[in-house]
Every structure is written in structure tokens, then in C-alpha cells.
XYZ file of C-alpha atoms in Angstrom:
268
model
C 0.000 0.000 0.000
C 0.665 3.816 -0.667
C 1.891 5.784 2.429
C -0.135 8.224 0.623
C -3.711 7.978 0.626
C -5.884 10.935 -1.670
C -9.501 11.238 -0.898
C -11.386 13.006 -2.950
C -15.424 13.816 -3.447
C -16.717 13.522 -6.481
C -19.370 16.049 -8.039
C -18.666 19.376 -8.701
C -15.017 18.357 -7.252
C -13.594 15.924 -9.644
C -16.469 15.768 -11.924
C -18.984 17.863 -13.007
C -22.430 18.533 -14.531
C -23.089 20.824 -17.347
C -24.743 23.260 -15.601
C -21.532 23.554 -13.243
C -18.667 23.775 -15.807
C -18.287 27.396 -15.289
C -16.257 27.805 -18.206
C -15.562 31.392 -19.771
C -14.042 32.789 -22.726
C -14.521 31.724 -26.059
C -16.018 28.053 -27.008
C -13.243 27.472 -29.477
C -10.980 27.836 -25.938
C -12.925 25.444 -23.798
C -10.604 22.487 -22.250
C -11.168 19.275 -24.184
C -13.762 17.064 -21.810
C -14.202 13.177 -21.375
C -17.917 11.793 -20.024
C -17.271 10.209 -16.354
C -21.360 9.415 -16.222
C -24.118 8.257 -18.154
C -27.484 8.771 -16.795
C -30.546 7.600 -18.892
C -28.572 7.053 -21.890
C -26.820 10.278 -22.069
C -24.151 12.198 -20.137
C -24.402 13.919 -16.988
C -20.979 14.494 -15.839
C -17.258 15.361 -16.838
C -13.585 15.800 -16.477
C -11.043 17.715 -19.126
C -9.438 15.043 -20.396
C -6.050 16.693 -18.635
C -7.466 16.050 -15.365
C -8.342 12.718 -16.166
C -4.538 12.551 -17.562
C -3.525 13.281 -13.902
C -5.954 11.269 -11.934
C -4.128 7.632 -13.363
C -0.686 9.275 -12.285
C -2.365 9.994 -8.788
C -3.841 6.669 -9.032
C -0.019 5.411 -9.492
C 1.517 7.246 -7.015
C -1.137 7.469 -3.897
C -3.918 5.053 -3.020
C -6.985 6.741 -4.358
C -10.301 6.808 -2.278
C -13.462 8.506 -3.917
C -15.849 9.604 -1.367
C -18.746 10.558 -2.150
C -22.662 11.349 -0.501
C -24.093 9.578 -3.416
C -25.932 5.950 -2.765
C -23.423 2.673 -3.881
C -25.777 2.774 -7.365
C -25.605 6.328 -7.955
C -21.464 6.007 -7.210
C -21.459 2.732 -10.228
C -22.590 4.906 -12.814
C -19.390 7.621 -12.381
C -16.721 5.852 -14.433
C -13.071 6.648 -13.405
C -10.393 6.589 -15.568
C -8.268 3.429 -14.390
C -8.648 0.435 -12.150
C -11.538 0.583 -9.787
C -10.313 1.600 -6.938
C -9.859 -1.014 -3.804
C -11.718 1.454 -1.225
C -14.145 4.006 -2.080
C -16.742 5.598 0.228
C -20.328 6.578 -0.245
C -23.561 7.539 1.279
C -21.855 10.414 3.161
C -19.896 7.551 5.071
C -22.596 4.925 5.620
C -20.948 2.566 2.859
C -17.678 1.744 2.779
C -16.692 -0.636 -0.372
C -13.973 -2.766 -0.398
C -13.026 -4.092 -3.825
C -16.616 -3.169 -4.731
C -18.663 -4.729 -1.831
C -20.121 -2.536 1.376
C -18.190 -3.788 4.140
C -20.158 -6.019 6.995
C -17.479 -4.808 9.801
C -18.664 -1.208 8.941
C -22.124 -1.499 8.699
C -22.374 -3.278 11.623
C -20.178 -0.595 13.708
C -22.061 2.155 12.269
C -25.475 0.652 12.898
C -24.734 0.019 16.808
C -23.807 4.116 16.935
C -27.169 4.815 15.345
C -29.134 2.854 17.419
C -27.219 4.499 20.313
C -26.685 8.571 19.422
C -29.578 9.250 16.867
C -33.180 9.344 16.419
C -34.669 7.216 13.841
C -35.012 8.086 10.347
C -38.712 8.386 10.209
C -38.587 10.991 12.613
C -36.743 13.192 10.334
C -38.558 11.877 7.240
C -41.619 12.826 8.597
C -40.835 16.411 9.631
C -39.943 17.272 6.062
C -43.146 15.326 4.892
C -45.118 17.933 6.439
C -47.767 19.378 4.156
C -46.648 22.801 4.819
C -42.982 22.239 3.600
C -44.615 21.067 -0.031
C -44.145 24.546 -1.783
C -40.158 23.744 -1.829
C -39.875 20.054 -0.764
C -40.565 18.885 -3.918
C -39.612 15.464 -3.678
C -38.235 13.389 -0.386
C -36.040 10.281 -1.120
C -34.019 7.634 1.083
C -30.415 7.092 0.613
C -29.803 3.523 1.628
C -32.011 3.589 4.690
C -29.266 5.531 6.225
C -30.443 9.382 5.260
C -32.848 11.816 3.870
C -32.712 14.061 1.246
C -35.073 16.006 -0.791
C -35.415 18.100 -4.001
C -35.832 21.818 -3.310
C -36.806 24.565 -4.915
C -34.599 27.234 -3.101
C -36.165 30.268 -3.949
C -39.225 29.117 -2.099
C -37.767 27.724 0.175
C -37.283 30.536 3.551
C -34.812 31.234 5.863
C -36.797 29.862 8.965
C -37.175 26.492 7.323
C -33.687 26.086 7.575
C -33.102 27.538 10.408
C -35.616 25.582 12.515
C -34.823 22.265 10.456
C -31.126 22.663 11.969
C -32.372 22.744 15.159
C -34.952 19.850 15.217
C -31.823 17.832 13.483
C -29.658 18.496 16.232
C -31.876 17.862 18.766
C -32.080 14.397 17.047
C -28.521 13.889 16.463
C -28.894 14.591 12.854
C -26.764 17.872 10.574
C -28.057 19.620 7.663
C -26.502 20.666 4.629
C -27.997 22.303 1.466
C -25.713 21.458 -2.489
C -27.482 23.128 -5.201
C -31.032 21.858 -5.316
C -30.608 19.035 -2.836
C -31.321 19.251 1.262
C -29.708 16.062 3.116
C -30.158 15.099 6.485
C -27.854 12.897 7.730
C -27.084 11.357 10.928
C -23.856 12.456 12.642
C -22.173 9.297 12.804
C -22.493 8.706 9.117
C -19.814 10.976 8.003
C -16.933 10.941 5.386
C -14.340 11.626 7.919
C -15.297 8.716 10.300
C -15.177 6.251 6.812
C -11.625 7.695 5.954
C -10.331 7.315 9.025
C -11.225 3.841 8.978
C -9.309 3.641 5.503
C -6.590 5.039 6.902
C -6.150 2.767 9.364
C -6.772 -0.309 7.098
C -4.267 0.957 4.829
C -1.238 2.271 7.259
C -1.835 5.230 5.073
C 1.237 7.700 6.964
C -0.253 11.181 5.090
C -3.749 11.884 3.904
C -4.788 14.621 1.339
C -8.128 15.499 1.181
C -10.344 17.524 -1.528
C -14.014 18.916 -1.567
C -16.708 21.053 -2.056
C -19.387 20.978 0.331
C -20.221 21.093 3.437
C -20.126 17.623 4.039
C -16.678 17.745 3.163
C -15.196 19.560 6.205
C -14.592 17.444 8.640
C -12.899 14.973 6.193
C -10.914 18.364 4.689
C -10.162 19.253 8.518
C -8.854 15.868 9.607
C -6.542 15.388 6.538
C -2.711 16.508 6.375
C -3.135 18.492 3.292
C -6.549 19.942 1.782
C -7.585 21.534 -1.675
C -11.047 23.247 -1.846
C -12.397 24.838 -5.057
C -13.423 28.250 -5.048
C -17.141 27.237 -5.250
C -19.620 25.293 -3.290
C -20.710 25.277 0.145
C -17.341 25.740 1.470
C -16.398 28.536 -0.544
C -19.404 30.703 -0.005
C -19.042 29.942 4.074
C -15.668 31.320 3.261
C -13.908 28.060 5.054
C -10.513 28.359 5.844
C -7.436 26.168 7.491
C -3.914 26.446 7.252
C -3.412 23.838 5.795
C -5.801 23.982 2.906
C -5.338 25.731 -0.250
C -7.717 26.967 -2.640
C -8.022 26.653 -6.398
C -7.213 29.975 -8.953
C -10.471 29.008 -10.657
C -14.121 27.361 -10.327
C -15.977 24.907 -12.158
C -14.548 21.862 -14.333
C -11.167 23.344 -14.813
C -11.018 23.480 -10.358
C -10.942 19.924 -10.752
C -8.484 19.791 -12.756
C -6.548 22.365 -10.751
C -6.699 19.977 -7.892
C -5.844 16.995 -9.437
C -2.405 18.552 -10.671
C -1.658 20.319 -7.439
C -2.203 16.659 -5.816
C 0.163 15.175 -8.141
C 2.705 17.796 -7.666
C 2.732 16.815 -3.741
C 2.997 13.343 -4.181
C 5.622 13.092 -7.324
């Protein structure tokens, strides 16, 4: 194993959506792009092809951990450039794959803290059921039986919501976090910094680098030795900070990119 270990979310940090390319200039100057999803039978995310270029030298130099608050199936559909990786984390931290499979030590550990620290998902589930959230909760899904999240529309959506939502969550052991037109609610042990600590160890991993976007990224940005944020999301507009994170020149696709060569230029 690496004595490196890179952990890195995936959308709108490594890949990214259409409507989150943020590219500017001229078309004829836009970074050539590979597909890293299909959804429905057409794409839905990207890379530049450079920072695919850099991600199989990471992957050759540093064990490479994707981590990621999508569900295991929603993860399958992102295609990598490169072997799949040995570890990768999703559901915010709830799954933890091992050569493809969730992992029955984890689950099990994870599911004894639940029962323990946090209310049960219904609780939360039925809060933002509530007919008088229906203006923006548009549409209220499960993520593995592990968390909530719902479809928003965020214009309609007011401050108090929030505000009181954050409460009731912590009250129930629950945090909230708001990424474009998505709400989750998530319980606090299922978190990506718990899951990479636990790859860590597994891995005798001696220094960890960490990148992301949201949120839900900064405990797992805090914890790590070195950490790259892009100058959008979540984190950005809270206007996070650490000394020992550093911040992209640019946002959107070519962010990614930016990240993926500063990575390689700390490992090489």
C-alpha cells in the first residue's frame, strides 16, 4: 500500500455537470472534456481530459479513495479513468466498499452508533413530509435507509425552514446541509471523515490529502494533512478556511483539474 492515501469527493469536485462547468471565454478555448457518467442514456458528468490525464498518475503514485454522498448505485454509474479503486466511500460515510462490496465490519459498527446517538429516520422523514414544507420540498427520497434528502426549490424555500430544520436535526442527532437543489439530512455518525479514518487505518496510510466542495466535506478536509477546496460550493461561499488547505485559482470543471495537478505535484 501507498503511504499516501488521496480522498477526494466527487461532483462538482472531480467531476462535473453541465450546468456547473463554469467555463468562460470563447467556445473554441474550452478544455477538451471526457464523459465520467451516463445517466438515462446520455451524459451527466465530466472531467477535461487533462485532469483525467492526472488522476491515473495519482492513481499510481497514492492510493486513491473517492468519497462521495451519493448511494453505492448512484457512485457505479461515475466511471473513473483506471482500475476501480480497492476502497471508495459513499452515502456520506454509511458505505464503505472494499473491492466493490459494502463492508459487513462497517455497517455493523455504524449501525450500533445509530441505534445508540440518533433518532430514527422516520422521525426526520416525517418532519420534512409535512404538508406545509410542499411549496419547496418537492420530492423526499431515502439514501440507503441511512439518510434523507429532498429536491428543493430554493427560492421558495425561507430562511426559517432552515433555520428551525437545523435545530430539530440536532436535537435528534442529525446535521443539515444544502448542495445546489438538494437538502440532506444525515445522521452524525455517518460521516466521510469517520469512513476515511477507517481507511486510513486499514491501509497504514502515513499522510492523507483530502479535496471537496461541500459542506459535508469539512470534517474529512479538517482531519486530513493536506486539503484543496475549489473556489465554489458550500465551502467557498461559508468562506472556510485552514492552514493547511489551499484553494483553487479558478471554479468549475477546470477546479478539478486544478486539484488533481496540485495533488500530483505533492505526491511526485
Amino acid at each position: 500500500m501507498s503511504p499516501t492515501l488521496v480522498a477526494c469527493d466527487l461532483d462538482r469536485t472531480l467531476i462535473y455537470s453541465k450546468n456547473a462547468l463554469w467555463l468562460t471565454g470563447a467556445d473554441k478555448d474550452a478544455p477538451a472534456m471526457v464523459v465520467a457518467e451516463v445517466y438515462d442514456g446520455a451524459p451527466l458528468s465530466y472531467m477535461t481530459r487533462a485532469a483525467q490525464e492526472h488522476l491515473l498518475a495519482v492513481k499510481d503514485a497514492a492510493t486513491f479513495v473517492p468519497v462521495t454522498t451519493r448511494t453505492q448505485a448512484q457512485y457505479e454509474r461515475v466511471q473513473l479513468p483506471g482500475p476501480v479503486p480497492e476502497y471508495a466511500i459513499t452515502s456520506n460515510g454509511g458505505v464503505l466498499l472494499h473491492h466493490g462490496v459494502p463492508d459487513a465490519a462497517w455497517n455493523e459498527q455504524l449501525t450500533a452508533q445509530l441505534a445508540a446517538a440518533c433518532a430514527p429516520l422516520e422521525s426526520i422523514e416525517a418532519h420534512l413530509a409535512n404538508s406545509d414544507f410542499a411549496p419547496w420540498i418537492l420530492r423526499l427520497r431515502r439514501a440507503e435507509d441511512l439518510f434523507v434528502y429532498a429536491i428543493i426549490d430554493r427560492d421558495a424555500m425561507p430562511d426559517s425552514f432552515l433555520t428551525e430544520l437545523k435545530q430539530v436535526c440536532a436535537d435528534a442527532g442529525w446535521s443539515v446541509s444544502v448542495q445546489g437543489r438538494k437538502l440532506y439530512c444525515v445522521p452524525l455518525p455517518i460521516n466521510k471523515c469517520g469512513a476515511l479514518a477507517e481507511v486510513s487505518r486499514r491501509t497504514g496510510a502515513e499522510t492523507v490529502i483530502a479535496a471537496g466542495d461541500s459542506l459535508l466535506d469539512q470534517d474529512m478536509l479538517a482531519g486530513a494533512h493536506l486539503a484543496f477546496r475549489p473556489r465554489h460550493g458550500e465551502l467557498h461561499d461559508a468562506g472556510y478556511l485552514a492552514s493547511h488547505l489551499r484553494l483553487t485559482s479558478v471554479r468549475g470543471i477546470l477546479a478539478g483539474e486544478e486539484i488533481l495537478r496540485s495533488i500530483l505535484a505533492e505526491i511526485s
